[in-house]
Tab-separated table of C-alpha atoms in Angstrom:
chain	number	residue	atom	x	y	z
A	37	MET	CA	111.511	94.259	56.870
A	38	SER	CA	111.368	92.381	53.796
A	39	SER	CA	113.988	90.152	52.197
A	40	LEU	CA	117.353	92.227	51.405
A	41	GLU	CA	120.216	89.678	50.284
A	42	GLU	CA	119.729	86.504	47.947
A	43	PRO	CA	115.525	85.784	48.022
A	44	LEU	CA	114.057	82.985	47.102
A	45	GLY	CA	111.985	82.847	44.024
A	46	MET	CA	108.631	82.987	45.232
A	47	ASP	CA	107.766	80.025	43.669
A	48	LYS	CA	109.745	78.677	46.011
A	49	LEU	CA	107.945	80.203	49.232
A	50	PRO	CA	105.434	78.808	51.226
A	51	SER	CA	102.434	81.047	51.435
A	52	LEU	CA	100.502	81.850	54.099
A	53	SER	CA	97.928	79.620	52.793
A	54	THR	CA	100.422	76.709	52.607
A	55	VAL	CA	101.229	76.460	55.972
A	56	ASP	CA	99.379	74.839	58.312
A	57	LEU	CA	97.564	78.350	59.061
A	58	PHE	CA	94.867	77.196	61.426
A	59	HIS	CA	97.194	74.855	63.348
A	60	ARG	CA	99.642	77.175	63.535
A	61	PHE	CA	98.083	80.562	64.120
A	62	SER	CA	94.322	79.781	65.496
A	63	SER	CA	93.183	79.806	68.705
A	64	ASN	CA	93.878	76.062	68.925
A	65	GLY	CA	97.471	76.576	67.892
A	66	CYS	CA	98.129	79.220	70.534
A	67	SER	CA	94.486	80.355	72.049
A	68	THR	CA	94.376	83.845	73.897
A	69	SER	CA	93.123	82.199	77.063
A	70	GLY	CA	96.166	80.243	77.718
A	71	VAL	CA	98.707	82.966	75.956
A	72	GLU	CA	100.867	82.603	78.929
A	73	ARG	CA	101.371	79.147	79.111
A	74	CYS	CA	101.739	79.677	75.489
A	75	TRP	CA	104.323	81.834	75.211
A	76	VAL	CA	106.314	82.581	78.169
A	77	GLU	CA	108.054	79.319	79.180
A	78	GLY	CA	107.967	78.506	82.942
A	79	ASN	CA	104.924	80.981	83.482
A	80	THR	CA	101.875	78.972	84.445
A	81	SER	CA	99.763	82.157	84.717
A	82	THR	CA	96.729	81.912	82.244
A	83	SER	CA	93.847	84.426	80.796
A	84	SER	CA	90.457	83.851	81.140
A	85	ASN	CA	87.130	84.447	79.277
A	86	ASP	CA	85.589	84.190	81.914
A	87	ASP	CA	84.714	87.967	82.530
A	88	LYS	CA	84.556	87.498	86.359
A	89	GLU	CA	87.881	86.900	86.704
A	90	ASP	CA	91.095	89.154	86.772
A	91	PHE	CA	94.271	88.097	84.485
A	92	GLU	CA	97.835	89.334	85.665
A	93	TYR	CA	100.984	89.055	83.857
A	94	VAL	CA	104.360	89.888	85.368
A	95	GLN	CA	107.873	89.367	83.985
A	96	GLY	CA	110.124	91.695	85.939
A	97	VAL	CA	110.247	95.403	84.668
A	98	PHE	CA	106.188	94.704	83.501
A	99	ALA	CA	103.208	94.582	85.133
A	100	TRP	CA	99.787	93.901	83.277
A	101	ARG	CA	96.398	93.769	84.242
A	102	HIS	CA	93.568	93.107	82.648
A	103	HIS	CA	90.212	93.628	84.410
A	104	ALA	CA	86.988	92.367	83.565
A	105	ARG	CA	84.245	94.405	81.753
A	106	ASP	CA	80.447	94.616	82.878
A	107	THR	CA	78.554	93.177	80.402
A	108	PRO	CA	74.403	92.406	80.609
A	109	GLN	CA	73.403	89.784	82.786
A	110	ASN	CA	70.196	87.649	83.079
A	111	GLY	CA	69.194	89.911	80.354
A	112	ASN	CA	69.259	93.436	82.178
A	113	HIS	CA	70.362	94.998	78.711
A	114	ALA	CA	68.972	98.574	80.102
A	115	ALA	CA	71.677	98.657	82.571
A	116	TYR	CA	74.190	97.859	80.132
A	117	ARG	CA	72.624	100.684	77.310
A	118	ASN	CA	72.813	103.324	80.205
A	119	GLN	CA	76.802	102.845	80.913
A	120	CYS	CA	77.199	103.583	76.726
A	121	ASP	CA	74.543	106.504	77.589
A	122	SER	CA	77.056	107.518	79.662
A	123	ARG	CA	80.225	106.848	77.777
A	124	HIS	CA	78.775	108.698	74.430
A	125	LEU	CA	77.051	111.530	76.819
A	126	ALA	CA	80.789	112.006	78.348
A	127	SER	CA	82.176	112.937	74.690
A	128	ARG	CA	80.019	115.290	74.817
A	129	GLN	CA	80.261	116.661	78.503
A	130	HIS	CA	83.246	116.301	78.967
A	131	ASN	CA	82.979	119.318	81.693
A	132	SER	CA	80.853	117.989	83.547
A	133	TYR	CA	82.675	114.528	83.985
A	134	SER	CA	86.411	115.620	84.134
A	135	ASN	CA	86.141	115.929	87.740
A	136	ASP	CA	84.375	112.453	88.207
A	137	VAL	CA	86.742	110.215	90.091
A	138	GLY	CA	86.006	107.055	88.563
A	139	LEU	CA	86.345	108.015	85.279
A	140	GLN	CA	89.469	109.811	86.122
A	141	ASN	CA	90.607	106.326	87.350
A	142	ILE	CA	89.653	104.640	84.254
A	143	THR	CA	91.970	107.066	82.217
A	144	ASN	CA	94.691	107.041	84.775
A	145	MET	CA	94.757	102.983	83.631
A	146	ILE	CA	94.260	103.156	80.267
A	147	PHE	CA	97.286	105.689	79.955
A	148	LYS	CA	99.166	105.022	82.872
A	149	GLY	CA	102.862	104.680	80.995
A	150	ILE	CA	102.322	105.881	77.888
A	151	PRO	CA	104.990	108.211	76.876
A	152	LYS	CA	104.719	112.010	76.754
A	153	TYR	CA	106.847	111.807	73.502
A	154	VAL	CA	107.370	109.042	70.370
A	155	LYS	CA	110.173	109.002	67.872
A	156	ILE	CA	108.806	107.734	64.451
A	157	VAL	CA	111.366	106.029	62.414
A	158	GLU	CA	110.413	106.364	58.393
A	159	VAL	CA	111.268	103.545	56.578
A	160	GLY	CA	108.938	104.178	53.077
A	161	ALA	CA	111.621	104.889	51.658
A	162	ARG	CA	113.810	102.000	52.058
A	163	ASP	CA	111.575	99.142	53.529
A	164	GLY	CA	108.402	101.126	51.533
A	165	LEU	CA	110.109	101.231	48.176
A	166	GLN	CA	112.736	98.570	47.909
A	167	ASN	CA	110.097	95.479	46.659
A	168	GLU	CA	108.589	98.137	44.237
A	169	LYS	CA	108.903	95.977	40.684
A	170	ASN	CA	109.272	99.194	38.711
A	171	MET	CA	112.135	101.233	39.145
A	172	VAL	CA	111.649	104.458	40.819
A	173	PRO	CA	113.891	106.987	39.684
A	174	THR	CA	116.633	108.215	41.928
A	175	SER	CA	115.155	111.486	41.504
A	176	VAL	CA	112.227	110.725	43.075
A	177	LYS	CA	113.894	109.152	45.701
A	178	ILE	CA	115.706	112.274	46.572
A	179	GLU	CA	113.097	114.744	47.471
A	180	LEU	CA	110.562	111.149	48.619
A	181	ILE	CA	113.333	111.663	51.490
A	182	GLN	CA	113.795	115.384	51.259
A	183	ARG	CA	109.746	115.938	52.124
A	184	LEU	CA	109.927	113.071	54.312
A	185	VAL	CA	112.561	115.114	56.509
A	186	SER	CA	110.288	118.115	55.987
A	187	THR	CA	107.337	117.138	57.530
A	188	GLY	CA	109.342	116.910	61.023
A	189	LEU	CA	110.385	113.484	61.154
A	190	SER	CA	113.551	113.051	62.838
A	191	VAL	CA	114.964	109.416	61.414
A	192	VAL	CA	114.458	108.552	58.019
A	193	GLU	CA	115.839	105.620	56.495
A	194	ALA	CA	117.128	106.310	52.991
A	195	THR	CA	118.400	103.247	51.412
A	196	ALA	CA	120.177	99.564	52.120
A	197	PHE	CA	123.562	99.154	50.534
A	198	VAL	CA	122.576	95.756	49.375
A	199	SER	CA	123.715	93.549	46.128
A	200	PRO	CA	122.133	95.292	43.254
A	201	LYS	CA	121.795	91.695	41.997
A	202	TRP	CA	119.202	90.441	44.372
A	203	VAL	CA	117.414	94.134	44.779
A	204	PRO	CA	117.743	96.208	42.072
A	205	GLN	CA	115.419	98.797	43.193
A	206	LEU	CA	118.485	100.026	45.838
A	207	ALA	CA	121.338	100.478	43.362
A	208	ASP	CA	121.362	103.940	43.417
A	209	ALA	CA	122.455	103.631	46.941
A	210	ARG	CA	125.412	105.935	46.596
A	211	GLU	CA	123.882	108.114	44.426
A	212	VAL	CA	120.879	108.542	46.949
A	213	ILE	CA	123.301	109.122	49.698
A	214	GLU	CA	125.690	111.241	48.378
A	215	ALA	CA	123.009	113.568	47.735
A	216	LEU	CA	121.716	113.848	50.922
A	217	LYS	CA	125.545	114.219	52.623
A	218	ASN	CA	124.203	118.389	53.809
A	219	MET	CA	120.942	117.294	55.657
A	220	ASP	CA	122.409	117.471	59.352
A	221	THR	CA	118.842	117.755	60.914
A	222	THR	CA	117.706	114.421	60.548
A	223	ARG	CA	119.547	110.817	60.793
A	224	LEU	CA	119.534	108.905	57.699
A	225	PRO	CA	120.534	105.657	58.876
A	226	VAL	CA	121.031	102.623	55.832
A	227	LEU	CA	120.518	99.033	55.726
A	228	VAL	CA	123.805	97.030	55.539
A	229	PRO	CA	123.956	93.321	55.426
A	230	ASN	CA	127.576	92.742	56.069
A	231	LEU	CA	131.079	94.415	55.740
A	232	LYS	CA	131.494	94.800	52.489
A	233	GLY	CA	128.046	97.247	53.079
A	234	LEU	CA	129.316	98.915	55.589
A	235	GLU	CA	131.962	100.165	53.430
A	236	ALA	CA	130.780	100.614	50.808
A	237	ALA	CA	128.305	102.938	52.879
A	238	VAL	CA	131.384	104.674	54.258
A	239	ALA	CA	132.292	105.753	51.168
A	240	ALA	CA	128.936	107.436	50.356
A	241	GLY	CA	128.629	109.339	53.179
A	242	ALA	CA	126.618	107.626	55.851
A	243	LYS	CA	126.835	108.749	58.818
A	244	GLU	CA	124.335	105.613	60.891
A	245	ILE	CA	123.740	101.610	59.975
A	246	ALA	CA	121.176	99.044	60.802
A	247	ILE	CA	121.554	95.646	60.061
A	248	PHE	CA	119.105	93.411	61.116
A	249	ALA	CA	118.945	89.239	62.480
A	250	SER	CA	115.807	86.749	62.826
A	251	ALA	CA	113.932	85.610	65.364
A	252	SER	CA	113.072	82.061	62.920
A	253	GLU	CA	115.886	79.738	62.130
A	254	SER	CA	113.756	79.345	58.733
A	255	PHE	CA	113.404	82.724	57.902
A	256	SER	CA	117.293	83.510	58.287
A	257	LYS	CA	118.522	81.030	56.152
A	258	SER	CA	116.121	82.175	53.040
A	259	ASN	CA	116.621	85.913	53.805
A	260	ILE	CA	120.544	86.262	54.504
A	261	ASN	CA	121.402	82.781	53.424
A	262	CYS	CA	122.862	81.977	57.154
A	263	THR	CA	122.150	80.806	60.416
A	264	ILE	CA	120.927	82.971	63.049
A	265	ASP	CA	124.586	82.315	64.956
A	266	GLU	CA	126.174	82.498	61.629
A	267	SER	CA	125.426	86.359	61.560
A	268	PHE	CA	125.836	87.315	64.961
A	269	SER	CA	129.610	87.149	64.106
A	270	ARG	CA	129.141	88.615	60.737
A	271	TYR	CA	127.026	91.659	62.873
A	272	ARG	CA	129.270	91.471	65.760
A	273	ALA	CA	132.448	92.463	62.853
A	274	VAL	CA	129.799	94.872	61.267
A	275	VAL	CA	129.491	96.886	64.737
A	276	ASN	CA	133.237	96.859	65.733
A	277	ALA	CA	133.736	97.916	62.680
A	278	ALA	CA	131.116	100.971	62.738
A	279	THR	CA	132.098	101.510	66.517
A	280	LYS	CA	135.929	101.996	65.758
A	281	LEU	CA	134.335	105.275	63.056
A	282	ASN	CA	131.631	106.381	65.213
A	283	ILE	CA	129.013	105.283	63.631
A	284	ARG	CA	125.706	104.284	65.321
A	285	VAL	CA	124.307	101.063	64.551
A	286	ARG	CA	120.458	100.223	64.956
A	287	GLY	CA	119.271	95.691	65.182
A	288	TYR	CA	116.480	94.764	63.374
A	289	VAL	CA	114.527	91.781	64.480
A	290	SER	CA	112.057	89.909	62.198
A	291	CYS	CA	109.372	87.746	62.753
A	292	VAL	CA	109.398	88.319	66.251
A	293	ILE	CA	105.587	86.678	66.906
A	294	GLY	CA	105.183	84.935	64.035
A	295	CYS	CA	107.695	83.247	60.855
A	296	PRO	CA	105.555	81.852	57.330
A	297	VAL	CA	107.562	78.447	57.893
A	298	GLU	CA	107.554	77.863	61.216
A	299	GLY	CA	104.703	79.571	62.744
A	300	MET	CA	104.435	81.033	65.615
A	301	ILE	CA	107.810	82.500	67.689
A	302	PHE	CA	108.251	82.090	71.212
A	303	PRO	CA	108.997	85.255	73.124
A	304	SER	CA	112.266	83.917	74.546
A	305	LYS	CA	114.061	83.081	70.935
A	306	VAL	CA	112.869	87.120	70.294
A	307	ALA	CA	114.644	87.777	73.340
A	308	HIS	CA	117.974	85.919	72.478
A	309	VAL	CA	118.069	87.282	69.424
A	310	ALA	CA	117.547	90.940	70.803
A	311	LYS	CA	119.773	90.684	73.704
A	312	GLU	CA	122.216	89.498	71.737
A	313	LEU	CA	122.453	92.390	69.172
A	314	TYR	CA	122.343	94.662	72.068
A	315	ASP	CA	125.175	93.277	73.532
A	316	MET	CA	127.196	93.453	70.470
A	317	GLY	CA	126.384	97.399	70.386
A	318	CYS	CA	123.287	98.368	68.921
A	319	SER	CA	122.240	101.350	70.074
A	320	GLU	CA	118.538	100.701	69.552
A	321	ILE	CA	116.624	97.472	68.546
A	322	SER	CA	113.238	97.120	66.034
A	323	LEU	CA	111.263	94.384	66.721
A	324	GLY	CA	109.332	93.462	63.220
A	325	ASP	CA	106.475	91.432	62.942
A	326	THR	CA	107.463	90.667	59.296
A	327	ILE	CA	104.277	89.033	58.194
A	328	GLY	CA	101.743	90.839	60.306
A	329	ILE	CA	100.453	88.231	62.292
A	330	GLY	CA	100.402	89.613	65.991
A	331	THR	CA	97.432	90.932	68.225
A	332	PRO	CA	98.359	93.034	70.881
A	333	GLY	CA	97.881	89.898	73.245
A	334	THR	CA	101.282	88.224	71.572
A	335	VAL	CA	102.573	91.678	71.644
A	336	ILE	CA	102.197	91.933	75.235
A	337	SER	CA	103.811	88.528	75.282
A	338	MET	CA	106.873	89.110	73.278
A	339	LEU	CA	107.786	92.465	74.494
A	340	GLY	CA	107.151	91.099	78.282
A	341	ALA	CA	110.094	88.299	77.487
A	342	VAL	CA	112.420	90.965	75.441
A	343	MET	CA	112.062	93.783	77.846
A	344	SER	CA	113.484	91.330	80.698
A	345	VAL	CA	116.796	91.592	78.480
A	346	VAL	CA	116.816	95.045	77.227
A	347	PRO	CA	116.144	98.205	78.814
A	348	VAL	CA	113.007	99.630	77.692
A	349	GLU	CA	114.092	102.701	75.804
A	350	LYS	CA	116.382	100.880	73.916
A	351	LEU	CA	113.213	98.892	72.118
A	352	ALA	CA	111.242	99.952	69.331
A	353	VAL	CA	108.107	98.369	67.598
A	354	HIS	CA	107.788	97.602	63.283
A	355	PHE	CA	104.226	96.459	62.364
A	356	HIS	CA	103.030	95.138	59.210
A	357	ASP	CA	99.497	95.436	59.030
A	358	THR	CA	98.535	92.134	57.226
A	359	TYR	CA	95.266	91.636	59.586
A	360	GLY	CA	94.387	95.249	60.463
A	361	GLN	CA	96.534	94.945	63.792
A	362	SER	CA	99.449	97.442	63.848
A	363	LEU	CA	97.482	100.351	65.288
A	364	PRO	CA	96.237	98.251	68.280
A	365	ASN	CA	99.671	96.460	68.466
A	366	ILE	CA	101.303	99.919	68.348
A	367	LEU	CA	98.804	101.654	71.245
A	368	VAL	CA	99.293	98.397	73.733
A	369	SER	CA	103.287	98.887	72.987
A	370	LEU	CA	103.327	102.479	73.971
A	371	GLN	CA	101.172	100.852	77.317
A	372	MET	CA	104.169	98.879	78.031
A	373	GLY	CA	106.514	102.109	77.287
A	374	ILE	CA	107.430	101.622	73.723
A	375	SER	CA	108.188	104.744	72.967
A	376	ILE	CA	109.901	104.342	69.424
A	377	VAL	CA	107.521	103.316	65.878
A	378	ASP	CA	108.544	102.101	62.942
A	379	SER	CA	106.384	102.903	59.772
A	380	SER	CA	105.811	103.725	56.342
A	381	ILE	CA	104.886	106.733	54.305
A	382	ALA	CA	101.484	105.775	52.185
A	383	GLY	CA	102.173	102.076	53.643
A	384	LEU	CA	104.328	101.663	51.637
A	385	GLY	CA	106.283	97.907	52.073
A	386	GLY	CA	105.175	94.462	52.370
A	387	CYS	CA	106.942	91.104	52.512
A	388	PRO	CA	108.039	88.419	49.775
A	389	TYR	CA	107.768	85.998	51.663
A	390	ALA	CA	104.084	85.878	53.147
A	391	LYS	CA	101.485	85.762	50.304
A	392	GLY	CA	99.009	88.513	51.026
A	393	ALA	CA	101.405	89.863	53.463
A	394	SER	CA	100.427	93.951	53.333
A	395	GLY	CA	102.827	97.044	53.816
A	396	ASN	CA	103.594	98.693	56.462
A	397	VAL	CA	101.625	100.306	58.866
A	398	ALA	CA	101.303	103.787	57.472
A	399	THR	CA	102.925	106.861	59.226
A	400	GLU	CA	99.722	109.046	58.474
A	401	ASP	CA	97.838	106.560	60.310
A	402	VAL	CA	100.250	106.429	63.493
A	403	VAL	CA	100.751	110.034	64.028
A	404	TYR	CA	96.996	110.537	63.295
A	405	MET	CA	96.383	108.373	66.689
A	406	LEU	CA	99.563	109.467	68.229
A	407	HIS	CA	97.872	113.424	68.800
A	408	GLY	CA	95.067	112.026	69.060
A	409	LEU	CA	96.001	110.501	72.135
A	410	GLY	CA	98.020	113.865	72.994
A	411	ILE	CA	101.893	112.563	72.012
A	412	GLN	CA	103.873	114.385	70.209
A	413	THR	CA	105.854	113.603	67.565
A	414	ASN	CA	107.127	117.220	65.805
A	415	VAL	CA	105.273	115.705	62.917
A	416	ASP	CA	103.330	117.656	60.488
A	417	LEU	CA	100.309	115.697	59.937
A	418	GLY	CA	99.338	117.884	56.943
A	419	LYS	CA	102.639	117.835	55.225
A	420	LEU	CA	102.920	114.352	55.851
A	421	LEU	CA	99.877	113.837	53.833
A	422	GLN	CA	101.102	115.581	51.114
A	423	THR	CA	103.959	113.836	50.927
A	424	GLY	CA	102.134	110.386	50.995
A	425	GLU	CA	100.257	111.812	47.749
A	426	PHE	CA	103.491	112.775	45.779
A	427	ILE	CA	105.162	109.348	46.181
A	428	CYS	CA	101.256	107.607	45.291
A	429	LYS	CA	101.408	109.503	42.353
A	430	HIS	CA	104.529	108.608	41.220
A	431	LEU	CA	103.904	105.043	41.932
A	432	GLY	CA	100.329	104.964	40.231
A	433	ARG	CA	98.741	103.411	43.301
A	434	ARG	CA	96.024	104.389	46.325
A	435	SER	CA	97.674	105.643	49.711
A	436	GLY	CA	97.527	102.312	52.022
A	437	SER	CA	96.894	104.811	54.148
A	438	LYS	CA	93.107	105.030	55.760
A	439	ALA	CA	94.028	108.476	57.048
A	440	ALA	CA	94.707	109.818	54.126
A	441	ILE	CA	92.268	107.971	52.105
A	442	ALA	CA	89.233	109.813	54.948
A	443	PHE	CA	91.255	113.339	54.595
A	444	SER	CA	91.050	113.330	50.560
A	445	GLN	CA	87.262	112.588	50.606
A	446	VAL	CA	86.774	116.168	53.451
């Protein structure tokens, strides 16, 4: 979720390198060995690097247990090697192992809570394209959305009704929505920053909108030019107006793990913003790791706090892949009960507020992983790969999807 209203120039913004990165994001700043003490106020439980100890996290509606791994002790590498060999044989002789009680218990532990179906919210047409320096023709945007819909995606975020002065790439929002009016089988939400944006979206024929707040005070001021509390007042008016028109509203929360200015964000702050959006009437809350610094450990703490105040079925996750942690973060989110994932075709997108921050997690990679887990998405991976190839060809760049690159070399 990038800048959408009067972004500051890059020269005025701190990059990740100019923020005290080591202090804010290193193990000394907030170590995983003390993740609960550091992230959730009032919780005295801590994890440990000692393999002999177990760690249990309890946050009202969610319980997480980390079990010790068997590792070589006293130079007994043979036993460890045999264990690895057993895992290798399990993949080659599945039938002989499928009835093994121990393996079944491990499988149940790993996959317990993972949903059978995951809804993917495709954000490439908006979040992916909005920061492109070269103007993308309206016809290409429309065809991209049509191709995305043809893959089976049920939700494709189409565009944003924001000031063309600040986001010129999306100045054709009206033309895009008008061309897609008859696509009733797929939801096509559009982002709006205020009542003026809502009015423009409704006039163009939009049937669903999204609003965006931040868990970071500094990011809120630089991104939408108001404080967090001021944004609540603004969006409450938008949601009330949309509700009267029977228009569904989705809410975004940015900087749910960290901020390029403030560093790490406490989960309690994320929970507060998410609850405000939910209470004002948002039907779904997407939690965005805007600069992509999250790891499974920090995601667990953040989700645990938010899930204590917002029903899990109303939550979505939105990860950027700056440090290559998006898929692990999605997996642990699924294990916690999340069943809605945002992603972007070919990994398009980025964050102008953090130099070096890469794009959103690629939809192709997410679908490949989910299908490998036996989770239904109703998305055709083959068509998705073709769609990624289509937009990358127009943008003149290589796909940001590792799955797409691998399939292209087969």
